[in-house]
Coordinates of N, CA and C in Angstrom, one line a residue:
X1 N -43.1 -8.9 21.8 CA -43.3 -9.7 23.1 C -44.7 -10.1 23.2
X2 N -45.1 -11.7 23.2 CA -46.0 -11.9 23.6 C -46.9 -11.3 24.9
X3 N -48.0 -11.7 24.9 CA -48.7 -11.5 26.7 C -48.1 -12.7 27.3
X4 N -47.9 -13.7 26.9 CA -47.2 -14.9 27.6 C -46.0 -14.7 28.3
X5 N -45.5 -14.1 27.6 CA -44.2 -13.3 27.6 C -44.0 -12.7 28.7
X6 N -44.6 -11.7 28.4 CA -44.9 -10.7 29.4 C -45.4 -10.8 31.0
X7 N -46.3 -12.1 30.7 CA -46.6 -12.6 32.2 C -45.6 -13.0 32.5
X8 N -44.5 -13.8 31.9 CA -43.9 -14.8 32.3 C -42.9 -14.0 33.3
X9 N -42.2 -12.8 32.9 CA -41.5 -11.6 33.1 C -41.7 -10.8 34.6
X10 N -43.6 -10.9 34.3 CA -43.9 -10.0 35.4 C -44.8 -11.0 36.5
X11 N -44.5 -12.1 36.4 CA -45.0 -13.4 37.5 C -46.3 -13.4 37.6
X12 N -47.1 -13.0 36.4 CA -48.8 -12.9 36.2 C -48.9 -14.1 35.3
X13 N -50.3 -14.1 35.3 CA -50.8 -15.1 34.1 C -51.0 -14.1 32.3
X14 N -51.1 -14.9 31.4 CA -51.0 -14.0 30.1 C -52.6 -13.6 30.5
X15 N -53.4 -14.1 30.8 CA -54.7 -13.8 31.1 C -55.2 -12.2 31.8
X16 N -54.1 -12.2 32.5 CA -54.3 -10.7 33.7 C -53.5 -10.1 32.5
X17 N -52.4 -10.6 32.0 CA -51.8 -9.3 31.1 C -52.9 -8.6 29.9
X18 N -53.9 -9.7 29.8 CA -54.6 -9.6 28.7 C -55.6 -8.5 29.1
X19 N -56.3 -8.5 30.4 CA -57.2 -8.0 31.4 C -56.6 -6.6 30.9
X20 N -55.4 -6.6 31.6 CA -55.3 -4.9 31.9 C -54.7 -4.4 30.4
X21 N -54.7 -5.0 29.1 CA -54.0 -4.2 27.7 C -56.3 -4.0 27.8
X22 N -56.7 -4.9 27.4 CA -58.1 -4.7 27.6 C -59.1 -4.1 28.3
X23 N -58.3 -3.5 29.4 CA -59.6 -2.6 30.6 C -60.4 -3.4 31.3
X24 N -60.1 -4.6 31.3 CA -61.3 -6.1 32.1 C -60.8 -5.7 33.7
X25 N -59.5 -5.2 33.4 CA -59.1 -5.2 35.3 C -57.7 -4.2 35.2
X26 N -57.5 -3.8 36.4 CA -56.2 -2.3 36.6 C -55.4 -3.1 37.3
X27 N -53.8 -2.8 36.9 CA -52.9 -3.4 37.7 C -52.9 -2.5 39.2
X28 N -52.4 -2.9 40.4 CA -52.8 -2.3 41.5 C -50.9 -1.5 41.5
X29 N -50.7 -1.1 42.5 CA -49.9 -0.2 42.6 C -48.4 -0.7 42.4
X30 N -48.3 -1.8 43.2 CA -47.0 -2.5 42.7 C -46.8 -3.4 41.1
X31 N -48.1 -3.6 40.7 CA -47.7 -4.1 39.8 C -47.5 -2.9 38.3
X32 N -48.5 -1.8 38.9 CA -47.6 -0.9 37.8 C -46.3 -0.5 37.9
X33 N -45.3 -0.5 39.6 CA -44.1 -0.1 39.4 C -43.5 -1.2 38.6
X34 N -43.7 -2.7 38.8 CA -43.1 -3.6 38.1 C -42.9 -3.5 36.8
X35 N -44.4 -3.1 35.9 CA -44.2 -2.8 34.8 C -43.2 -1.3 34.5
X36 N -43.6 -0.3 35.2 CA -42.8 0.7 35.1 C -41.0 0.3 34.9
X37 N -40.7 -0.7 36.6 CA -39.4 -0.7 36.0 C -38.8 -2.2 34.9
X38 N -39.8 -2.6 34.2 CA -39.2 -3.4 33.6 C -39.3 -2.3 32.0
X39 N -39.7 -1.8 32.2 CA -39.4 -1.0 30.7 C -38.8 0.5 30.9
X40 N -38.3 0.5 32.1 CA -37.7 1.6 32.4 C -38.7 2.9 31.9
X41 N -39.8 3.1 32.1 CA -40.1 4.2 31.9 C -41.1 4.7 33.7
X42 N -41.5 5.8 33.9 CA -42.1 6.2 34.6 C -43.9 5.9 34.9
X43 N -44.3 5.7 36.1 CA -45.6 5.1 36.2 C -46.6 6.3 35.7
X44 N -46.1 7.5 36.0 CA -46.7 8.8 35.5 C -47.3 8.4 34.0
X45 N -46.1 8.0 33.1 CA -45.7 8.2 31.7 C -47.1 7.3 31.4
X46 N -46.6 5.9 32.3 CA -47.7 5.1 31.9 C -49.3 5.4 31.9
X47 N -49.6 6.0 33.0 CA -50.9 6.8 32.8 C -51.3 7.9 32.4
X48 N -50.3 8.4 31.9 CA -50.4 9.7 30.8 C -50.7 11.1 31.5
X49 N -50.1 10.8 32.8 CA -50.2 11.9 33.7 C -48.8 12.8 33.8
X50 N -47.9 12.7 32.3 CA -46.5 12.8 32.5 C -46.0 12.7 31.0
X51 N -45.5 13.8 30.6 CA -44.7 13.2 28.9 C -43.5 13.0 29.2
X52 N -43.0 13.0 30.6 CA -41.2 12.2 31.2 C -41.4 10.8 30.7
X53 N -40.8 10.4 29.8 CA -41.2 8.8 29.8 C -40.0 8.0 30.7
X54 N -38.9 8.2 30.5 CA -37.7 7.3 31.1 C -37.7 7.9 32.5
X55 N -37.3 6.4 33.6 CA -36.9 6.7 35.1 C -35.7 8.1 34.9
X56 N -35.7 8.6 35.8 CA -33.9 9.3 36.4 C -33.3 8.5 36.9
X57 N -33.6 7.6 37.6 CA -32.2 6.5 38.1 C -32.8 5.1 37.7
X58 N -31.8 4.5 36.9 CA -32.0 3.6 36.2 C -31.3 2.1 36.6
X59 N -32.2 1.3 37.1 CA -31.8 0.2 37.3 C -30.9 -0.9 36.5
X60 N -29.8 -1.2 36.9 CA -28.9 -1.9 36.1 C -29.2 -3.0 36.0
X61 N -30.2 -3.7 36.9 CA -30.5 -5.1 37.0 C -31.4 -5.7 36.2
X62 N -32.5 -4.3 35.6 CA -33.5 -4.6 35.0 C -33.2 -4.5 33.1
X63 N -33.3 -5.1 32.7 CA -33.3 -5.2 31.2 C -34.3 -4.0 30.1
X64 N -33.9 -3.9 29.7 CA -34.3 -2.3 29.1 C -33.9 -2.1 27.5
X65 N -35.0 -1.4 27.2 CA -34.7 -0.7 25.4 C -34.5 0.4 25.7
X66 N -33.2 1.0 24.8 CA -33.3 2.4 25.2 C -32.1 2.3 23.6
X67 N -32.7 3.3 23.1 CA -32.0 4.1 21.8 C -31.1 5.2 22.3
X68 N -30.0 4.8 22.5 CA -29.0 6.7 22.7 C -29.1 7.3 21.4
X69 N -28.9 8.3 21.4 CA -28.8 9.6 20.7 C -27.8 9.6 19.5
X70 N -27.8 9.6 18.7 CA -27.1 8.6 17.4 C -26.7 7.3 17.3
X71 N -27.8 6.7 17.6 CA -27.9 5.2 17.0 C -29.1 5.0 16.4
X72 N -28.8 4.4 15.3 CA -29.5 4.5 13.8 C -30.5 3.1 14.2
X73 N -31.7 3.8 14.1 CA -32.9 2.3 14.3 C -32.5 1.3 13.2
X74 N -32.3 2.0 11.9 CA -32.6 1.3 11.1 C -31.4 0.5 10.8
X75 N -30.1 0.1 11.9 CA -28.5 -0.8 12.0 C -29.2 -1.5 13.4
X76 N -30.4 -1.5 13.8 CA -30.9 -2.5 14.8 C -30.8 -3.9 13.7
X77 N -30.5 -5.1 14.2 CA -30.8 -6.5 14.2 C -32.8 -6.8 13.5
X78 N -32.7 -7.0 12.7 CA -34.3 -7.4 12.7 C -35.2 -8.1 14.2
X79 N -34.5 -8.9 14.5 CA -34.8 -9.5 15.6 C -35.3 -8.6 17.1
X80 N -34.4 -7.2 16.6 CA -34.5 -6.7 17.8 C -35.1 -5.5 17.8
X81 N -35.3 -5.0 16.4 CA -36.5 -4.1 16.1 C -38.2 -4.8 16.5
X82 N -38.5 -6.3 16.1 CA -39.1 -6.4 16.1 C -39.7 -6.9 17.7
X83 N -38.7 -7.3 19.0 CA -38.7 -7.3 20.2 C -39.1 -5.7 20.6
X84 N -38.2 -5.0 20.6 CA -38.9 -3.3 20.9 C -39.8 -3.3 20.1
X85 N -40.1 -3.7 19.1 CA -41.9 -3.2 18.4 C -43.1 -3.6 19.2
X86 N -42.6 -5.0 19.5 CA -43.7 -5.7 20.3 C -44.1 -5.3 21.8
X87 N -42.5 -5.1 22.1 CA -43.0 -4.2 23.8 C -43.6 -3.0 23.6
X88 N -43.1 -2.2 22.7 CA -43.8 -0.7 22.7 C -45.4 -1.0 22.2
X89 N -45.7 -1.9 21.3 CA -47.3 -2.1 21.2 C -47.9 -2.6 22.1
X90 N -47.5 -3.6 22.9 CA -48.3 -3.7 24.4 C -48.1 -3.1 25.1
X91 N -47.0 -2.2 25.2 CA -47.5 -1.3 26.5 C -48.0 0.3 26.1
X92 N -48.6 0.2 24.7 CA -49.6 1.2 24.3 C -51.1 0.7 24.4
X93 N -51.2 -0.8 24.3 CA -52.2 -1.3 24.1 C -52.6 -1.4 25.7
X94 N -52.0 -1.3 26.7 CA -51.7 -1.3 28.1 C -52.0 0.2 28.5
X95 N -51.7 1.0 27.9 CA -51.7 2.3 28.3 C -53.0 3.3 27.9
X96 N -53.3 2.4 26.6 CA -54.7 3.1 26.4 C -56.2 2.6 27.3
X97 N -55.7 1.2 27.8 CA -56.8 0.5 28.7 C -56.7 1.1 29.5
X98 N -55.8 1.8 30.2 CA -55.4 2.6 31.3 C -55.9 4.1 31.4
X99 N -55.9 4.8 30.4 CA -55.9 6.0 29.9 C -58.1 5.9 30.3
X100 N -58.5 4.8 29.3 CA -59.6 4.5 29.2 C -60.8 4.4 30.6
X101 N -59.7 3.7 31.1 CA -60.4 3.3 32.3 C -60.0 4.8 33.8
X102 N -59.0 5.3 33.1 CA -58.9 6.5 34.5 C -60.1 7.5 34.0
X103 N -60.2 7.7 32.6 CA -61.2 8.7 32.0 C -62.3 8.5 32.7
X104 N -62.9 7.7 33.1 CA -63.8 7.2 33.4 C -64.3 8.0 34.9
X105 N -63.4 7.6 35.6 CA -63.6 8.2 37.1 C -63.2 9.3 36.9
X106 N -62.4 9.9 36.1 CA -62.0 11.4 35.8 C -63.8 11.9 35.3
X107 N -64.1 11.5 34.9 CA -65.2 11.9 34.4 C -66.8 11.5 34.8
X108 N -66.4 10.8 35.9 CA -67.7 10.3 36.6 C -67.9 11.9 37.8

């Protein structure tokens, strides 16, 4: 998934998505639940204040990757390995600007 993408998804510019994988700027509180529930994981998870990664009640509305428990990655669609690859690298790339930037005041 592009940042284009991504904006497009979360009603930002690819520029702000760009900001916060890069630490230029922090999403404020609603916009991390948005990211939170668009990838179904927890806002904790996302700041690394939590190894729970998935919500407990899970929105039906929201579109979501999720692997159950014997399903073989490797009988995924190319297409759609390579869609979950791309979300999970930006929202690492997302999570480390985040990680980066809480360190900060953690440590000031």
């Amino acid at each position: 998934m592009s940042q284009a993408e991504l904006g497009k998804i979360l009603n930002i510019t690819q520029q702000t998505v760009n900001h916060y994988e890069t630490g230029k700027r922090k999403p404020d509180q609603d916009m991390l639940a948005n990211i939170a529930n668009y990838f179904n994981v927890s806002i904790d998870w996302i700041i690394g204040r939590s190894p729970i990664r998935t919500l407990s009640i899970p929105d039906p509305n929201i579109e979501k990757f999720e692997l159950r428990e014997g399903v073989n990655p490797d009988e995924l669609p190319p297409e759609k390995v390579k869609e979950i690859y791309d979300a999970l690298e930006n929202l690492q790339n997302g999570i480390d600007a985040l990680k980066k930037s809480l360190s900060k005041r953690v440590n000031d």
